[in-house]
PDB file of C-alpha atoms in Angstrom:
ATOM      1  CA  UNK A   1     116.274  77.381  83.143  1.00  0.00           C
ATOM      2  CA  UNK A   2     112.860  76.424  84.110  1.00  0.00           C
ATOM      3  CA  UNK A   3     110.083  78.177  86.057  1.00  0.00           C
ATOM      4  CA  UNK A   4     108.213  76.016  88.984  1.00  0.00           C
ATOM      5  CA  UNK A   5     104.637  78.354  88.322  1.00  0.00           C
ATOM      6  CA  UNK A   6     102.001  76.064  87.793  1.00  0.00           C
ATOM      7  CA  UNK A   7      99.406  79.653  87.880  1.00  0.00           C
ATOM      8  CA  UNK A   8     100.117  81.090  84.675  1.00  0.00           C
ATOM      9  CA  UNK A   9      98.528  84.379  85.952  1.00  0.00           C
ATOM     10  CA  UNK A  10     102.011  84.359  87.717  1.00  0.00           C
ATOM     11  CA  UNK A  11     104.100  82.814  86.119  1.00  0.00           C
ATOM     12  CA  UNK A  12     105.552  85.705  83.943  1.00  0.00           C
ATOM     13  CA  UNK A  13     105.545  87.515  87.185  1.00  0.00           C
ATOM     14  CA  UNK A  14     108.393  85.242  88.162  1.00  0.00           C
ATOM     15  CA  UNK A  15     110.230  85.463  84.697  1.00  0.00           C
ATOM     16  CA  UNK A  16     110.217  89.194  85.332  1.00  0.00           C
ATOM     17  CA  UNK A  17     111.598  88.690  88.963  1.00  0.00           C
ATOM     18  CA  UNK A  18     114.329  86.429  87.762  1.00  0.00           C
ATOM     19  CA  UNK A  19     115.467  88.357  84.437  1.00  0.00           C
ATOM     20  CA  UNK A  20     115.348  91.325  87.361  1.00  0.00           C
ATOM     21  CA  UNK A  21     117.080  89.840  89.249  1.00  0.00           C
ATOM     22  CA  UNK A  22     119.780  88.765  86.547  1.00  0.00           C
ATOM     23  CA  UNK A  23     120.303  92.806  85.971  1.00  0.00           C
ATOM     24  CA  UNK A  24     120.599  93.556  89.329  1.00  0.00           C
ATOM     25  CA  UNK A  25     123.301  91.070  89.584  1.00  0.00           C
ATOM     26  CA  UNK A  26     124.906  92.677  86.583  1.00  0.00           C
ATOM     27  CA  UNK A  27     124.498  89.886  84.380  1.00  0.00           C
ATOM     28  CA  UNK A  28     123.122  92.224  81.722  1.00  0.00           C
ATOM     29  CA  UNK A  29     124.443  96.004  82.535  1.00  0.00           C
ATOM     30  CA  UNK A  30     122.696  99.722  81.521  1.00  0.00           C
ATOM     31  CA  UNK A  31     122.007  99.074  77.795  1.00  0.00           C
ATOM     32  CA  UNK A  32     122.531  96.268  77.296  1.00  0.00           C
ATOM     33  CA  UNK A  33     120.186  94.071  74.648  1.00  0.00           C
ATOM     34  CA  UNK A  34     118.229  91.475  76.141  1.00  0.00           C
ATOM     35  CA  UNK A  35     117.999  87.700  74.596  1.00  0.00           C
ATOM     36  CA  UNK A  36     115.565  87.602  72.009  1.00  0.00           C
ATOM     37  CA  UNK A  37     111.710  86.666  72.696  1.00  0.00           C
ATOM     38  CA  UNK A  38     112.283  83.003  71.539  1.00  0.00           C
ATOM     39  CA  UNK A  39     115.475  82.770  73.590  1.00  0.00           C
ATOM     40  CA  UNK A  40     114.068  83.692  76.487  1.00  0.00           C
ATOM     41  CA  UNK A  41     110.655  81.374  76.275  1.00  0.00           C
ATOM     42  CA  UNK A  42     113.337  78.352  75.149  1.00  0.00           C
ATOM     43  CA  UNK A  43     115.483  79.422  78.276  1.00  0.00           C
ATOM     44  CA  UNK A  44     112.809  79.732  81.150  1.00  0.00           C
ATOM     45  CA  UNK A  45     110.176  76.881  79.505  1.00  0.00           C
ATOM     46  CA  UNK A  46     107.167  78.964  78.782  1.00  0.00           C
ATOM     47  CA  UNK A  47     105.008  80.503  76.198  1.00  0.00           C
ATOM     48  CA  UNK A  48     106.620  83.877  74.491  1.00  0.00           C
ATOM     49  CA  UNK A  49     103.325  85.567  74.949  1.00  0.00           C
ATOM     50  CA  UNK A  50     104.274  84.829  79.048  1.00  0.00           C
ATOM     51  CA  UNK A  51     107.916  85.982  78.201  1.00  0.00           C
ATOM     52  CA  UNK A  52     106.048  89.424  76.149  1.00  0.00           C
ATOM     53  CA  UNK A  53     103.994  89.925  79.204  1.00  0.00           C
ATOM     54  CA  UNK A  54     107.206  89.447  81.497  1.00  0.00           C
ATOM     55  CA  UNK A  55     108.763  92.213  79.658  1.00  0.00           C
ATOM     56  CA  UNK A  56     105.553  94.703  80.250  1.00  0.00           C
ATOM     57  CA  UNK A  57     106.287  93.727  83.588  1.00  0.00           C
ATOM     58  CA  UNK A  58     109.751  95.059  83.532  1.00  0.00           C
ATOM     59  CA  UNK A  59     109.142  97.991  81.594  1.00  0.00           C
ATOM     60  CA  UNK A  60     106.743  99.340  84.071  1.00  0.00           C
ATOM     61  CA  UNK A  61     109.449  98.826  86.595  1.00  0.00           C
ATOM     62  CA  UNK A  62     111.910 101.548  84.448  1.00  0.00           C
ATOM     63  CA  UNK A  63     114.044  98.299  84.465  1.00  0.00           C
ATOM     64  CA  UNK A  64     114.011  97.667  80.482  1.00  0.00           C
ATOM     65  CA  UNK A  65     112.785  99.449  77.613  1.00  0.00           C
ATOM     66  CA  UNK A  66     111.565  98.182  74.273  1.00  0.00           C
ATOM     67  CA  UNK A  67     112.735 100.057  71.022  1.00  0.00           C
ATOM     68  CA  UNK A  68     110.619  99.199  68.081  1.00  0.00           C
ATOM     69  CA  UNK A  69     112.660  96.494  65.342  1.00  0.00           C
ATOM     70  CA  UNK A  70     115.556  95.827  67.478  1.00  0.00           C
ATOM     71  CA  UNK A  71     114.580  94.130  70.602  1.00  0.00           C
ATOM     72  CA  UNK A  72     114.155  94.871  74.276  1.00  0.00           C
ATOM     73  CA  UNK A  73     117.488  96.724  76.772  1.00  0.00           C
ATOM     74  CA  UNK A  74     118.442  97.280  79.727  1.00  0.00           C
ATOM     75  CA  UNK A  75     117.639 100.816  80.894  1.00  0.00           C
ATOM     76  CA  UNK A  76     120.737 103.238  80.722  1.00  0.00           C
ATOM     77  CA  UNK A  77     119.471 104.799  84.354  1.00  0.00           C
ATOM     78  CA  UNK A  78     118.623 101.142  85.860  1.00  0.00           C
ATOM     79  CA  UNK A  79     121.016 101.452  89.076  1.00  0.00           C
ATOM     80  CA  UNK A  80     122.350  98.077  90.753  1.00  0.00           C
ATOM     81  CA  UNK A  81     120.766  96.321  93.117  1.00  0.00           C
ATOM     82  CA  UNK A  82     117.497  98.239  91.976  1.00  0.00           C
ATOM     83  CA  UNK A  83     114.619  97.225  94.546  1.00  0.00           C
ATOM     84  CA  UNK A  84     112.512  95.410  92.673  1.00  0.00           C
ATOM     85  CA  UNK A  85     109.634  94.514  95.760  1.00  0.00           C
ATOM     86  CA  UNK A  86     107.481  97.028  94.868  1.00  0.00           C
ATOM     87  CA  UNK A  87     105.402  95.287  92.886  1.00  0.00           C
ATOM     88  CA  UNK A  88     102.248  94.643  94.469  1.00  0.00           C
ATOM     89  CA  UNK A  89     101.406  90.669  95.178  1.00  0.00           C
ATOM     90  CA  UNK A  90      97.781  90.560  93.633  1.00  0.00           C
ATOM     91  CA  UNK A  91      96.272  88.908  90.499  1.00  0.00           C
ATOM     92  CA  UNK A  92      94.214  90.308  88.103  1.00  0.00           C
ATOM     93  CA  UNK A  93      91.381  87.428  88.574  1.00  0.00           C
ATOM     94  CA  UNK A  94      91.385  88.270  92.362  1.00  0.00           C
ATOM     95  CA  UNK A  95      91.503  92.098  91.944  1.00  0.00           C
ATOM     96  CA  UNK A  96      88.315  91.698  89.437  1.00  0.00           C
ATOM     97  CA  UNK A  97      86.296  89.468  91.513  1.00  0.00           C
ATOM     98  CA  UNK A  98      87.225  92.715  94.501  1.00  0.00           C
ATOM     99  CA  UNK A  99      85.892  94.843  92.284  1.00  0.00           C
ATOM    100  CA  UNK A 100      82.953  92.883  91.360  1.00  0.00           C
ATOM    101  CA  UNK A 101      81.801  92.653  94.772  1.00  0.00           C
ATOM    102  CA  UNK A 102      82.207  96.287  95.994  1.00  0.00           C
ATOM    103  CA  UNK A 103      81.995  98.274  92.512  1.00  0.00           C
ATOM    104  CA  UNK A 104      78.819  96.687  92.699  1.00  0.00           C
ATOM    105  CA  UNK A 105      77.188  97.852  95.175  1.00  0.00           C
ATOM    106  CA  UNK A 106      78.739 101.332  94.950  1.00  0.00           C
ATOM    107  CA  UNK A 107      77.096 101.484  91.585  1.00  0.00           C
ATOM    108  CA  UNK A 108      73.928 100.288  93.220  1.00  0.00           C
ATOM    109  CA  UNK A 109      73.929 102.908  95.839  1.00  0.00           C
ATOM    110  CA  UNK A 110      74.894 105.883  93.090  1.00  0.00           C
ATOM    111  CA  UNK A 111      71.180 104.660  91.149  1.00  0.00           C
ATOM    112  CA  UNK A 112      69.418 106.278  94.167  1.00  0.00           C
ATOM    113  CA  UNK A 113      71.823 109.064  94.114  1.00  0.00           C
ATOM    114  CA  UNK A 114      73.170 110.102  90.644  1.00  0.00           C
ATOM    115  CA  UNK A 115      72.794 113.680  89.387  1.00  0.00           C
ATOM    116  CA  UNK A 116      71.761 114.731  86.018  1.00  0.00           C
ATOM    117  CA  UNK A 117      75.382 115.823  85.835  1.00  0.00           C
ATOM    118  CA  UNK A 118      76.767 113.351  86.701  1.00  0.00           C
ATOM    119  CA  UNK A 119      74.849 111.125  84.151  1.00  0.00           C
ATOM    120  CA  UNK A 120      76.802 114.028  81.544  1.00  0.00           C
ATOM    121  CA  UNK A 121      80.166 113.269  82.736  1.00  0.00           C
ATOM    122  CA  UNK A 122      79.654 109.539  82.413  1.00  0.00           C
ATOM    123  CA  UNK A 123      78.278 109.890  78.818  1.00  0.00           C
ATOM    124  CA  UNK A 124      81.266 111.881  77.604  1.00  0.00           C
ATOM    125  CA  UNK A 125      83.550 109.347  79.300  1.00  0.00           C
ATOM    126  CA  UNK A 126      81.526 106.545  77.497  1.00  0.00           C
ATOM    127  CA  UNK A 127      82.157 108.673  74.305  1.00  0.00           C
ATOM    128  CA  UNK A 128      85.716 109.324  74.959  1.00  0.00           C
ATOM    129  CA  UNK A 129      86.356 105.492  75.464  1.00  0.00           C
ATOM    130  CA  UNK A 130      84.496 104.690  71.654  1.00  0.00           C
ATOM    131  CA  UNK A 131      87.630 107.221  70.233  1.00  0.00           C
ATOM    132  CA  UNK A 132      90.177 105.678  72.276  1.00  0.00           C
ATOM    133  CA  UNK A 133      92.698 102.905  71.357  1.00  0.00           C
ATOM    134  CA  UNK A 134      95.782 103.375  72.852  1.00  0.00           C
ATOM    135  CA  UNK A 135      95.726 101.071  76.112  1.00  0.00           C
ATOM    136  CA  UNK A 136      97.412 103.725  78.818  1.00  0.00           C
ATOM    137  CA  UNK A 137      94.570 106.211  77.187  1.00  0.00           C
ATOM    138  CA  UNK A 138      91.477 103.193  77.934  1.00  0.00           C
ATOM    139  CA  UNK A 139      92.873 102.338  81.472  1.00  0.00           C
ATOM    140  CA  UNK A 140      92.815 106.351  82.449  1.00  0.00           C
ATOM    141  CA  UNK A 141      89.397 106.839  81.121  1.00  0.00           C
ATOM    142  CA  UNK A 142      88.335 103.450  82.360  1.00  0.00           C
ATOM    143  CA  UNK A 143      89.356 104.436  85.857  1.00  0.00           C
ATOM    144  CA  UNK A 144      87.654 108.152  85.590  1.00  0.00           C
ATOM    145  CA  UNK A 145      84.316 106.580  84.573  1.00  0.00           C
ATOM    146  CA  UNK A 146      84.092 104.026  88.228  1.00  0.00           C
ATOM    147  CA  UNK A 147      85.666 106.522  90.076  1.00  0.00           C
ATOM    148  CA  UNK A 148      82.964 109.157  88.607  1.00  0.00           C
ATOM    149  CA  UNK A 149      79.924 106.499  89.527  1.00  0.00           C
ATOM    150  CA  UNK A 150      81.558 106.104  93.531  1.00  0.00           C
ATOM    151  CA  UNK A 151      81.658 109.487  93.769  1.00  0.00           C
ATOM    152  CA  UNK A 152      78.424 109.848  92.680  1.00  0.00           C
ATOM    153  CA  UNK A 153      77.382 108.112  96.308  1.00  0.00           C
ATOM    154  CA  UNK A 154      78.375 111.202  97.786  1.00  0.00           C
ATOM    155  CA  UNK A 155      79.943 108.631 100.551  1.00  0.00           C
ATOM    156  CA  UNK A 156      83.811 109.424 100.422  1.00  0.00           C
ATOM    157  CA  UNK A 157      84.628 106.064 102.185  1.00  0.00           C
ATOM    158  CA  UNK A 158      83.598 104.634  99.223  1.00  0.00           C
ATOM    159  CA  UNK A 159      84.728 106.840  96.916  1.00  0.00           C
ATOM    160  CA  UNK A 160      88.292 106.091  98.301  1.00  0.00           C
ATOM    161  CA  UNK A 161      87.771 102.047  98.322  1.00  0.00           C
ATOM    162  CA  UNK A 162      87.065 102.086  94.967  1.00  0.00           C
ATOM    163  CA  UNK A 163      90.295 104.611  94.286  1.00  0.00           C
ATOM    164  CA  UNK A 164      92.374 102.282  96.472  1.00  0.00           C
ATOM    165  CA  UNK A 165      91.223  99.086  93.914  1.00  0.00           C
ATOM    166  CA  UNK A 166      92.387 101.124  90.727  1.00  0.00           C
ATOM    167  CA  UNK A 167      95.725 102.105  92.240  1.00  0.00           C
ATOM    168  CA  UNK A 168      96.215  98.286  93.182  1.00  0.00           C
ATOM    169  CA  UNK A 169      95.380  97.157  89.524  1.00  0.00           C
ATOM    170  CA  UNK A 170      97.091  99.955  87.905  1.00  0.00           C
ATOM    171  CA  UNK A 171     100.584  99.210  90.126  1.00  0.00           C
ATOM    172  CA  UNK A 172     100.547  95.752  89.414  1.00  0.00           C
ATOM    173  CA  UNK A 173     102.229  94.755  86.141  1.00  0.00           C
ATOM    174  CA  UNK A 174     100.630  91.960  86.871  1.00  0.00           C
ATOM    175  CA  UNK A 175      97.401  93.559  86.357  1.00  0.00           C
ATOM    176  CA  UNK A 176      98.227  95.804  83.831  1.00  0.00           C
ATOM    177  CA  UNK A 177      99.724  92.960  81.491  1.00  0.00           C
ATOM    178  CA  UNK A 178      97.186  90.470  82.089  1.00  0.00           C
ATOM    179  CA  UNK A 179      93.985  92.742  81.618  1.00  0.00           C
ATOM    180  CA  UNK A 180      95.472  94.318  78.391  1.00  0.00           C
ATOM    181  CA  UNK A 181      96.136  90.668  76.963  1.00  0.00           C
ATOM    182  CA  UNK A 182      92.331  89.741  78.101  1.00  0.00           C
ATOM    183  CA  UNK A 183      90.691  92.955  76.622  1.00  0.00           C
ATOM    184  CA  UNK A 184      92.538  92.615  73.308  1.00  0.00           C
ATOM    185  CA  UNK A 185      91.239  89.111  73.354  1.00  0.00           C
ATOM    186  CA  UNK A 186      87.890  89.140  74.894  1.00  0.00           C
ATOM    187  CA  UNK A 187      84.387  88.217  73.358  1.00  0.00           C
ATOM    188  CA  UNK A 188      82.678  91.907  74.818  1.00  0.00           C
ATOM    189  CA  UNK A 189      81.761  94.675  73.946  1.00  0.00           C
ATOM    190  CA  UNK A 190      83.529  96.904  76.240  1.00  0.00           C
ATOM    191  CA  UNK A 191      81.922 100.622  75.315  1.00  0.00           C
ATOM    192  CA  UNK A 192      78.454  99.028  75.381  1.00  0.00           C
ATOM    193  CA  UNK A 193      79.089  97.735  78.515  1.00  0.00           C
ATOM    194  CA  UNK A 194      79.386 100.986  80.078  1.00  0.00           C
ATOM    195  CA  UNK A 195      76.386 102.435  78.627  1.00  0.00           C
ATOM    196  CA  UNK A 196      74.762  99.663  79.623  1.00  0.00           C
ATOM    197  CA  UNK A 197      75.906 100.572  83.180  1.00  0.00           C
ATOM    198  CA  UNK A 198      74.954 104.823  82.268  1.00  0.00           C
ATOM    199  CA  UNK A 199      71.162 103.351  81.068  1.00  0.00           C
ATOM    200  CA  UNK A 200      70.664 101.633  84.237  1.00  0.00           C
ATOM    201  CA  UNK A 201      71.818 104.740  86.093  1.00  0.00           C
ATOM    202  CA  UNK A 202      69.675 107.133  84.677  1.00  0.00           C
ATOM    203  CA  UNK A 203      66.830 105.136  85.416  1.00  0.00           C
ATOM    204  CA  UNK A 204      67.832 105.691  89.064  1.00  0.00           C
ATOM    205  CA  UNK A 205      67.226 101.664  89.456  1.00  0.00           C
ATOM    206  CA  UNK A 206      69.961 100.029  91.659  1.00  0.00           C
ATOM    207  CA  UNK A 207      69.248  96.561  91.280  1.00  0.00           C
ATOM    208  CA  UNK A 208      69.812  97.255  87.532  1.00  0.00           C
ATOM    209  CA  UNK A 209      72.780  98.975  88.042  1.00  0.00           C
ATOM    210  CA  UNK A 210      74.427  96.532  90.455  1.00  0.00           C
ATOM    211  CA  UNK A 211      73.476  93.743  87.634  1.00  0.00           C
ATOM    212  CA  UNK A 212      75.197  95.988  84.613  1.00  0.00           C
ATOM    213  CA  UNK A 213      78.573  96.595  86.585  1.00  0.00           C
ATOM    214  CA  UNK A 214      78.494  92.625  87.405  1.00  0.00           C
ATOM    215  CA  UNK A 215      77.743  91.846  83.899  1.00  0.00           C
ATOM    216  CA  UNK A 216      80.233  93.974  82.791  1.00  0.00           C
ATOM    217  CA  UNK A 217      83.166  92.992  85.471  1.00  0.00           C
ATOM    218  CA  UNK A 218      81.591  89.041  84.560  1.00  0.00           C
ATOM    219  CA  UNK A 219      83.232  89.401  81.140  1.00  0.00           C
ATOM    220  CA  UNK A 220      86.512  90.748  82.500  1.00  0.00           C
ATOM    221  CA  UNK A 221      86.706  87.267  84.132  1.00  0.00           C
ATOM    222  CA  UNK A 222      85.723  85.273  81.498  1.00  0.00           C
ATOM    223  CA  UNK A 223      88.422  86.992  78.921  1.00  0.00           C
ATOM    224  CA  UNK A 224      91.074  86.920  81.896  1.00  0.00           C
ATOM    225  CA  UNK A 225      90.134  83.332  82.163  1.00  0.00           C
ATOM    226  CA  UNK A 226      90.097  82.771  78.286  1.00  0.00           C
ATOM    227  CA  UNK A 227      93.566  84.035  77.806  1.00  0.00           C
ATOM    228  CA  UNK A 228      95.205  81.873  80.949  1.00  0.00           C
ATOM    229  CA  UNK A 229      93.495  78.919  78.789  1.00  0.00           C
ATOM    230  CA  UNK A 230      95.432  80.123  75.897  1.00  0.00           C
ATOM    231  CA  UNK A 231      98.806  80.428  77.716  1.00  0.00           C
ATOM    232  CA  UNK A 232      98.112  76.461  78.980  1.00  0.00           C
ATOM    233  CA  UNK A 233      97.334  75.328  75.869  1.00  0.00           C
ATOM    234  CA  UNK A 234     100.618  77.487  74.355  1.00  0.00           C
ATOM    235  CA  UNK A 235     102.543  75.861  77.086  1.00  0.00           C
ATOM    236  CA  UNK A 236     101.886  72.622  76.527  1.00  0.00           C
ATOM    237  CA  UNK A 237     101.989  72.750  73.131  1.00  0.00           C
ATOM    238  CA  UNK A 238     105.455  73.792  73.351  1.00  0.00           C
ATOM    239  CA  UNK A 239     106.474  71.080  75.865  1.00  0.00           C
ATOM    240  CA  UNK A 240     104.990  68.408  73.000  1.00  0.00           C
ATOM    241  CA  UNK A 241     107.086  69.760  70.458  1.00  0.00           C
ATOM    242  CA  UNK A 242     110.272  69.901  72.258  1.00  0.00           C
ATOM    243  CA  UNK A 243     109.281  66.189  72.704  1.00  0.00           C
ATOM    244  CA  UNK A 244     109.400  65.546  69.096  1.00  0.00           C
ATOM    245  CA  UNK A 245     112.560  67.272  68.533  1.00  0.00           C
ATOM    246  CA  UNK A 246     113.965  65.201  71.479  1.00  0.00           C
ATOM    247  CA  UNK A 247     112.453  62.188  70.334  1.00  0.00           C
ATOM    248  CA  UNK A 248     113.846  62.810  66.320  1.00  0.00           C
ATOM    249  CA  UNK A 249     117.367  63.247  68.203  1.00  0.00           C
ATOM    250  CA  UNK A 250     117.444  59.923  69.499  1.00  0.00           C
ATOM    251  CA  UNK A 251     115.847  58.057  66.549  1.00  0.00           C
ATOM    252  CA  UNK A 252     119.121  59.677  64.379  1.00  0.00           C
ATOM    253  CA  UNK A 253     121.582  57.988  66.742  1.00  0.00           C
TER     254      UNK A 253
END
């Protein structure tokens, strides 16, 4: 079984959808154990990073659930014919570059308007984040610190537009998969970034402020851009070495 994605930003979206769709169809019932990693990257063509990041896909479905040193299963309460449509259709490059544009210039307007408390709760945030490591905990205190900055604006249109982009990333397993892969990859600094964005802040200066969120939602890019490199490269690395194997098959005949 192969996959026709040539966007690896969805292609384990579509592995997800099809070993999904596989459970609903009762190939693989409530509790049952999933093919391994390898079996599954053999079966559908692909990198098993893209097959890992399929299953974070399915997990935050309730479809499957992972249980440390044995493998991945089927989830006991998964119910036939399970909807699976509700994940949302957006990418994690395409949700960034949203954000980029309007976090921006929230963050700009919140310069002329920031409060010295305010400036407080975004410094214990920033704190909070150095102490953190588990992902779920980085994402929630991600989200509180650029919600805290739009409502800031004291403009609760924006405050909501920016809430609406955060419960877009955070619904997408998309998202969620791809951004935790490019973080725990990437070439930044991601606490220092967000003091960077505080400093500009408190210096109530919004064309620094709009530059520090950019910078800061730049590098998201670059790592989410770094990592679908990666996957290519795994890809076709893969696709060369079942060439070999094919090609050491025929010399043995």
């Amino acid at each position: 079984m192969t996959t026709g994605a040539s966007d690896p930003q969805k292609l384990y979206q579509q592995i997800a959808r099809a070993i999904a769709t596989s459970i609903n169809d009762g190939r693989y019932g409530p509790g049952d154990k999933l093919p391994s990693e390898r079996e599954l990257a053999d079966d559908f063509g692909v990198s098993r990073p893209t097959v890992r990041d399929a299953m974070i896909a399915l997990e935050f479905q309730g479809l499957v659930e992972a249980r440390q040193g044995s493998g991945v299963y089927v989830n006991a309460t998964t119910a036939p014919g399970a909807d699976d449509s509700a994940e949302v259709e957006v990418g994690a490059l395409e949700l960034t570059e949203a954000r980029r544009l309007f976090e921006g210039e929230a963050c700009a307007l919140s310069a002329a308007t920031v409060t010295d408390d305010n400036l407080a709760l975004l410094d214990q945030i920033a704190s909070q984040m150095a102490r953190s490591f588990a992902p779920d905990e980085v994402e929630r205190l991600e989200q509180e610190f650029h919600l805290a900055i739009a409502r800031a604006t004291g403009n609760a249109a924006i405050e909501a537009g920016v809430e609406d982009l955060w419960t877009l990333r955070l619904q997408s397993p998309t998202c969620v998969a791809m951004l935790r892969r490019a973080r725990a990859h990437g070439g930044g600094d991601f606490v220092e970034e967000h003091r960077q964005i505080i400093a500009a802040l408190r210096q109530r200066d919004p064309k620094a402020a709009r530059q520090a969120i950019h910078a800061h939602l730049a590098q998201v890019i670059d790592d989410l851009l770094a990592v679908t490199e990666l996957d290519a490269l795994q890809q076709t690395r893969q696709k060369m070495a079942e060439q070999r194997r094919e090609l050491a098959r025929r010399t043995e005949i």
